[in-house]
mmCIF file of C-alpha atoms in Angstrom:
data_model
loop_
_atom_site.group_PDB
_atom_site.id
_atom_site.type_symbol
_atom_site.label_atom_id
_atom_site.label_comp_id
_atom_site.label_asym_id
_atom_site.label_seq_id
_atom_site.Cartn_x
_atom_site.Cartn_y
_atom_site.Cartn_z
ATOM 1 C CA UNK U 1 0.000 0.000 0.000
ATOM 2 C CA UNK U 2 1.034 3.699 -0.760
ATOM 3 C CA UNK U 3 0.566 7.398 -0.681
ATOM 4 C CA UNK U 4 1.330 7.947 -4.280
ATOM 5 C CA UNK U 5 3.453 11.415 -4.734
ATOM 6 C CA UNK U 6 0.803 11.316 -8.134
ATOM 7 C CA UNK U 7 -1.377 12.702 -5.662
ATOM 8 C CA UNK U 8 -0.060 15.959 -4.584
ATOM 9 C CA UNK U 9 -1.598 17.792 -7.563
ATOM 10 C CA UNK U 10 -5.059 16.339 -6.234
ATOM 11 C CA UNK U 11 -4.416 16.834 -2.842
ATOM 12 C CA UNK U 12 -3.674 20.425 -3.397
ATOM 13 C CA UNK U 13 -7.501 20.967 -4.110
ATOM 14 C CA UNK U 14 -8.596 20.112 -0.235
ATOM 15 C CA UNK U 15 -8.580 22.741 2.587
ATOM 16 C CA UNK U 16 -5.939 22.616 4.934
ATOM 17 C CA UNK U 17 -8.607 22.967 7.852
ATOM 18 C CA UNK U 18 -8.177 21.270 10.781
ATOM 19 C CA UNK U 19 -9.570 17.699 10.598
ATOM 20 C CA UNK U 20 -12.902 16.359 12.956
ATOM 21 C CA UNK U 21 -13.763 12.959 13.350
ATOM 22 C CA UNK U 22 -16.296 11.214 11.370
ATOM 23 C CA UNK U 23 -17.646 9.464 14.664
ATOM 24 C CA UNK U 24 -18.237 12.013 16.114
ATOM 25 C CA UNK U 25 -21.603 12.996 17.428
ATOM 26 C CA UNK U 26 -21.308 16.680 17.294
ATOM 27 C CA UNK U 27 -19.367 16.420 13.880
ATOM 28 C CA UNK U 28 -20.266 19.601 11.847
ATOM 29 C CA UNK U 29 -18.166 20.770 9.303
ATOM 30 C CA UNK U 30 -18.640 24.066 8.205
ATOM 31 C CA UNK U 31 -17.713 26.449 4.930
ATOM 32 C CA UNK U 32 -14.774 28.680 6.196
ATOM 33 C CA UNK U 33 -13.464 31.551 4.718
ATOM 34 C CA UNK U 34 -10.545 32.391 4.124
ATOM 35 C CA UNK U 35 -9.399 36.263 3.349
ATOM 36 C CA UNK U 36 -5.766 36.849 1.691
ATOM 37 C CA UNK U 37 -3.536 40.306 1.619
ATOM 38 C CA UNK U 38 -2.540 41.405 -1.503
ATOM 39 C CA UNK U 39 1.212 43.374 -0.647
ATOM 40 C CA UNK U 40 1.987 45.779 -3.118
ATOM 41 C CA UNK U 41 5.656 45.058 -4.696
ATOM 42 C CA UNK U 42 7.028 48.373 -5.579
ATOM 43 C CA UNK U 43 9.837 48.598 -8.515
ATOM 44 C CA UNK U 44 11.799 51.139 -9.522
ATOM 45 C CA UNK U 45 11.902 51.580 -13.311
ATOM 46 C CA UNK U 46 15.216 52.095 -14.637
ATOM 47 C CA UNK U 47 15.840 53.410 -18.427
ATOM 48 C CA UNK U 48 16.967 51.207 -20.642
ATOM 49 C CA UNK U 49 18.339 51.214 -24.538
ATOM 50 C CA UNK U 50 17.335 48.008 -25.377
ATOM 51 C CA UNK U 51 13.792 46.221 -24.915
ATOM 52 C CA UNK U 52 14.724 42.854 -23.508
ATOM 53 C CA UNK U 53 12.589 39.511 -23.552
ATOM 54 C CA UNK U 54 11.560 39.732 -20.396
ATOM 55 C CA UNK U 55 9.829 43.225 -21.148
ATOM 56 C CA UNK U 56 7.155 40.899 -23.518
ATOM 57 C CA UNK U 57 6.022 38.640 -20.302
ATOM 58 C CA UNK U 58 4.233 41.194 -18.422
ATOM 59 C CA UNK U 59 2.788 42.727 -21.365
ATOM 60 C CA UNK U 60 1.112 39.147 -21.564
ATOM 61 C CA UNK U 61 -2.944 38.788 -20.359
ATOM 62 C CA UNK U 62 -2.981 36.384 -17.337
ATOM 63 C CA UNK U 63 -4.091 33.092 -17.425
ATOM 64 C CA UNK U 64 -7.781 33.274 -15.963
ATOM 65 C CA UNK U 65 -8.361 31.484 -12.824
ATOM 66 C CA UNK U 66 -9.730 28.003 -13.443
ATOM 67 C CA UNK U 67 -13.368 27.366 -12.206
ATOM 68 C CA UNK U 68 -13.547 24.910 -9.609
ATOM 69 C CA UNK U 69 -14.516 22.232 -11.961
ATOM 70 C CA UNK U 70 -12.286 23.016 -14.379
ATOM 71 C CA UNK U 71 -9.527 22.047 -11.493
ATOM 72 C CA UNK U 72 -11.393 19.082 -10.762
ATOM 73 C CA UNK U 73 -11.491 18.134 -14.301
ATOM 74 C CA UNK U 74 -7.833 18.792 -14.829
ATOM 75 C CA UNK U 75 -7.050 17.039 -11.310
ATOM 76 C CA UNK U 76 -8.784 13.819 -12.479
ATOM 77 C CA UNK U 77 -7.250 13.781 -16.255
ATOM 78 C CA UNK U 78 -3.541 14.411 -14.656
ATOM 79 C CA UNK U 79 -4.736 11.175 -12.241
ATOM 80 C CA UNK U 80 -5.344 8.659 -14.551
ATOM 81 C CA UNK U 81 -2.906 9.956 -16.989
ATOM 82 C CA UNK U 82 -0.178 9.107 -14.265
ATOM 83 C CA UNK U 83 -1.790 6.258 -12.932
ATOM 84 C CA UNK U 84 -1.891 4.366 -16.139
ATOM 85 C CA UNK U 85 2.003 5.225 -16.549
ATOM 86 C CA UNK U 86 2.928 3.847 -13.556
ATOM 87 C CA UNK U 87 0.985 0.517 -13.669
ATOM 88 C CA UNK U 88 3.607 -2.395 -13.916
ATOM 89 C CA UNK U 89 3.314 -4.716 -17.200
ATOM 90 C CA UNK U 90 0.003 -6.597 -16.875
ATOM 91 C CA UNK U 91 -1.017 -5.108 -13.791
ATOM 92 C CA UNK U 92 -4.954 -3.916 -14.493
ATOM 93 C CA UNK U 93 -6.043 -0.382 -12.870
ATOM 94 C CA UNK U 94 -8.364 -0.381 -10.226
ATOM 95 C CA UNK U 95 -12.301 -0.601 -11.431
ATOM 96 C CA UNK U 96 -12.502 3.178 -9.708
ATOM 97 C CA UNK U 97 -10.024 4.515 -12.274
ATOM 98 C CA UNK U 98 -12.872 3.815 -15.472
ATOM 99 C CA UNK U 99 -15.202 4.988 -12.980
ATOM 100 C CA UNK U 100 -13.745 8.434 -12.854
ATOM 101 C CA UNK U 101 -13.181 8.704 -16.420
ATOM 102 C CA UNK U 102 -16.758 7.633 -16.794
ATOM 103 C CA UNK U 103 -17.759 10.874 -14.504
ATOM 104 C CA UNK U 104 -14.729 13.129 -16.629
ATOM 105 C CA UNK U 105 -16.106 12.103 -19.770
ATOM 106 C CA UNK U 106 -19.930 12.167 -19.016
ATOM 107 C CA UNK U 107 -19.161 16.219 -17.708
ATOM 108 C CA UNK U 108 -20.456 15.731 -14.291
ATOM 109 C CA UNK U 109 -20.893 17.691 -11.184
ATOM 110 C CA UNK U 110 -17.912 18.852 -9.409
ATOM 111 C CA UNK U 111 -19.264 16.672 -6.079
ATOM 112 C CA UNK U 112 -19.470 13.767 -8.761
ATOM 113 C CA UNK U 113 -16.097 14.598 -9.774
ATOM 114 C CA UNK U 114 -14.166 14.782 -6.314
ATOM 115 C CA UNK U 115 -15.860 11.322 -5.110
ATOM 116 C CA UNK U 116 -14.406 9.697 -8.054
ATOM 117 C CA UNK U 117 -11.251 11.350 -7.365
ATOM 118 C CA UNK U 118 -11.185 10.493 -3.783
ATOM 119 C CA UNK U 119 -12.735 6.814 -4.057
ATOM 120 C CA UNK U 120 -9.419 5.891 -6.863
ATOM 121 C CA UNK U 121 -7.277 8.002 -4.331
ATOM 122 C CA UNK U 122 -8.090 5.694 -1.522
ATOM 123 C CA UNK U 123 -8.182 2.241 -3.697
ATOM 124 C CA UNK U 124 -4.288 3.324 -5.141
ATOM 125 C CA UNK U 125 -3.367 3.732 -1.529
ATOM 126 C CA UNK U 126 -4.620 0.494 -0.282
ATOM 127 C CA UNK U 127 -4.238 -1.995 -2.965
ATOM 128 C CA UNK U 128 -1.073 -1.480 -5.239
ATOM 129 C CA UNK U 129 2.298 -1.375 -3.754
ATOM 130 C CA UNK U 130 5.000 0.675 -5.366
ATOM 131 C CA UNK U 131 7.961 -0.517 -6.847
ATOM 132 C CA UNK U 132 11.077 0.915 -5.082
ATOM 133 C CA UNK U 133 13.247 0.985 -8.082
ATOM 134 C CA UNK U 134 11.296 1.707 -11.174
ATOM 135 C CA UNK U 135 8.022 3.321 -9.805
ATOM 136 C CA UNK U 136 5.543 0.913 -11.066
ATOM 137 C CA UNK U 137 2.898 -0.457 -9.112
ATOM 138 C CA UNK U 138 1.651 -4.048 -8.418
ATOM 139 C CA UNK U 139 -1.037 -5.697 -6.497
ATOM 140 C CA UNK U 140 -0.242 -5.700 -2.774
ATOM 141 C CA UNK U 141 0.175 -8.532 -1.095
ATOM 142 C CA UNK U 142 0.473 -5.904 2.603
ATOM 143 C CA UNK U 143 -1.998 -7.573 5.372
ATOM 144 C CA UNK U 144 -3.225 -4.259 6.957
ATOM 145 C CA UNK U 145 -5.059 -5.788 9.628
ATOM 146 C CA UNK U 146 -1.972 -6.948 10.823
ATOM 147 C CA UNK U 147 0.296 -4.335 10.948
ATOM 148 C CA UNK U 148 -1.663 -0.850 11.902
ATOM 149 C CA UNK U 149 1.041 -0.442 14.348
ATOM 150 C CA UNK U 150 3.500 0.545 11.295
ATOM 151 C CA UNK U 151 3.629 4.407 12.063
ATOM 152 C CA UNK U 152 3.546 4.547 7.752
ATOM 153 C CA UNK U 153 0.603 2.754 7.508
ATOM 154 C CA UNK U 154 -0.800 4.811 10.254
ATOM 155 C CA UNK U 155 -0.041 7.424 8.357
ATOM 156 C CA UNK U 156 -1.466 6.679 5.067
ATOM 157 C CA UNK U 157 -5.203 6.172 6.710
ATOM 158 C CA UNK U 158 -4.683 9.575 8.154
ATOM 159 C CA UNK U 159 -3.789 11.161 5.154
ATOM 160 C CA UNK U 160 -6.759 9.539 3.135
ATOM 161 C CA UNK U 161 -9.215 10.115 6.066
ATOM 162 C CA UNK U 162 -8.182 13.972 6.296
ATOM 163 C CA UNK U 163 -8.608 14.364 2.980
ATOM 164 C CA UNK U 164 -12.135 13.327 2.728
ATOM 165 C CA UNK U 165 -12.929 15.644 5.889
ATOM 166 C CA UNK U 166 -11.140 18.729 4.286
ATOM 167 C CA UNK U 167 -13.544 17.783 0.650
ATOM 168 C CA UNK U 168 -16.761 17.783 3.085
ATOM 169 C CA UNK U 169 -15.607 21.687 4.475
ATOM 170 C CA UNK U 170 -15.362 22.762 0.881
ATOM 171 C CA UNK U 171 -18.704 20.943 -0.306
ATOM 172 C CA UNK U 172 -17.444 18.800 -2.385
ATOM 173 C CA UNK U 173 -18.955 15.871 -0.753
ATOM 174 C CA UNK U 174 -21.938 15.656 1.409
ATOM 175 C CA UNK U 175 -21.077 14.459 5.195
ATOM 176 C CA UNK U 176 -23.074 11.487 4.540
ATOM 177 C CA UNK U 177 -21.308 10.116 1.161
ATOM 178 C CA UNK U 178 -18.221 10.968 2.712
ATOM 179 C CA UNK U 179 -18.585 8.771 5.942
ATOM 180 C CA UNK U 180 -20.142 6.140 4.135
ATOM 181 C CA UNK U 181 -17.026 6.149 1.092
ATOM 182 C CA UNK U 182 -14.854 6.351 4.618
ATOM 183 C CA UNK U 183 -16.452 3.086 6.298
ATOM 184 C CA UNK U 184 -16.478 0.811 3.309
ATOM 185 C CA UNK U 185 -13.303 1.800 1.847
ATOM 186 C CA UNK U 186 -11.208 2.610 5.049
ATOM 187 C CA UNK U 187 -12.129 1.671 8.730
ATOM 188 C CA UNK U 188 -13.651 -1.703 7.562
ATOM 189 C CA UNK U 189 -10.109 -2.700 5.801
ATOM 190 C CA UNK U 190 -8.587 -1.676 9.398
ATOM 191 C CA UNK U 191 -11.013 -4.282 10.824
ATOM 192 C CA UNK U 192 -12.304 -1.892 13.406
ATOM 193 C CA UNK U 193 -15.362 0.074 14.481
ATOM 194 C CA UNK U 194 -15.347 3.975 13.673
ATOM 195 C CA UNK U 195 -14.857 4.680 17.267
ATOM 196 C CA UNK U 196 -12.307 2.558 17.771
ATOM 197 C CA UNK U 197 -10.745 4.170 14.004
ATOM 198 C CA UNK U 198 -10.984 7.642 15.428
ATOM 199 C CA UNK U 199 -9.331 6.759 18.597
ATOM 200 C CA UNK U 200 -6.052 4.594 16.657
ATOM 201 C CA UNK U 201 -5.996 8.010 14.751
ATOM 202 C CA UNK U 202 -5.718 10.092 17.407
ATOM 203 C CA UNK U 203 -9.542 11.855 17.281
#
């Protein structure tokens, strides 16, 4: 099992709010907003005989900001792009992989979009290992139930779990989806209840 670095890019798309537990009774997650300072750069202009290259960049329009599902859509094409690269020779992709091109190619919602995303994000993690010297993924053979005291595999449940907490703040998945795509896919792989889940994670 891994935490493919393929992921970053898709990563990059959750909040970096601070995580609540799914078992929680009181468990609300809420929109937050989030205000940025613009800081003025000032320059000094200097004359100049010559027009030099770099005088054509800023003359240049800006790139306008993708929509959120335009990210989404880009997040998921860059996903199984790289994931089909880095599958081993005869190694099939997970059935969540067609699923999310399925929702790419069909132009659905972004909530559509990021459970896709999320559900292949989660099934890379816990069924393919990762080749050490060339990259390429295999089937895993790893027993998780086994060995949740390994602080990486610890880890990698953490990671996943967060994530899907951090798409519920932006709503990009509804609470219940989430915990339900959480129980199936995570705690019941860990063989315990989503108490007991919360607590090994530190909730």
């Amino acid at each position: 099992m891994l935490l493919s670095s393929s992921l970053i890019a898709v990563m990059a798309l959750a909040s970096s709010s601070p995580a609540q537990s799914f078992s929680t009774p009181a468990f609300q997650m809420q929109r937050r907003q989030t205000t940025t300072s613009l800081h003025r750069v000032q320059t000094t202009s200097h004359p100049t005989s010559a027009l030099k290259m770099s005088d054509f960049g800023s003359a240049m329009p800006e790139k306008p900001e993708l929509s959120m599902k335009e990210k989404l859509m880009e997040s998921a094409t860059t996903f199984i792009v790289d994931l089909e690269a880095r599958l081993a020779d005869g190694v099939d992709p997970p059935p969540e992989m067609e699923a999310l091109k399925a929702a790419r190619d069909a132009d659905s919602d972004e909530n559509t979009l990021a459970l896709r995303i999320y559900e292949l994000m989660i099934e890379q993690g816990m069924t393919y290992d990762i080749d050490a010297e060339n990259g390429k993924l295999s089937p895993t053979q790893f027993d998780i139930k086994n060995n949740l005291d390994i602080p990486e595999v610890k880890a990698e449940f953490a990671h996943l779990y967060q994530y899907g907490m951090q798409l519920i703040a932006r709503d990009l998945i509804d609470v219940d989806v989430a915990k339900e795509c959480v129980k199936t896919r995570l705690i019941e792989r860990t063989g315990k209840t989503p108490e007991e889940f919360d607590a090994w994670l530190g909730y």
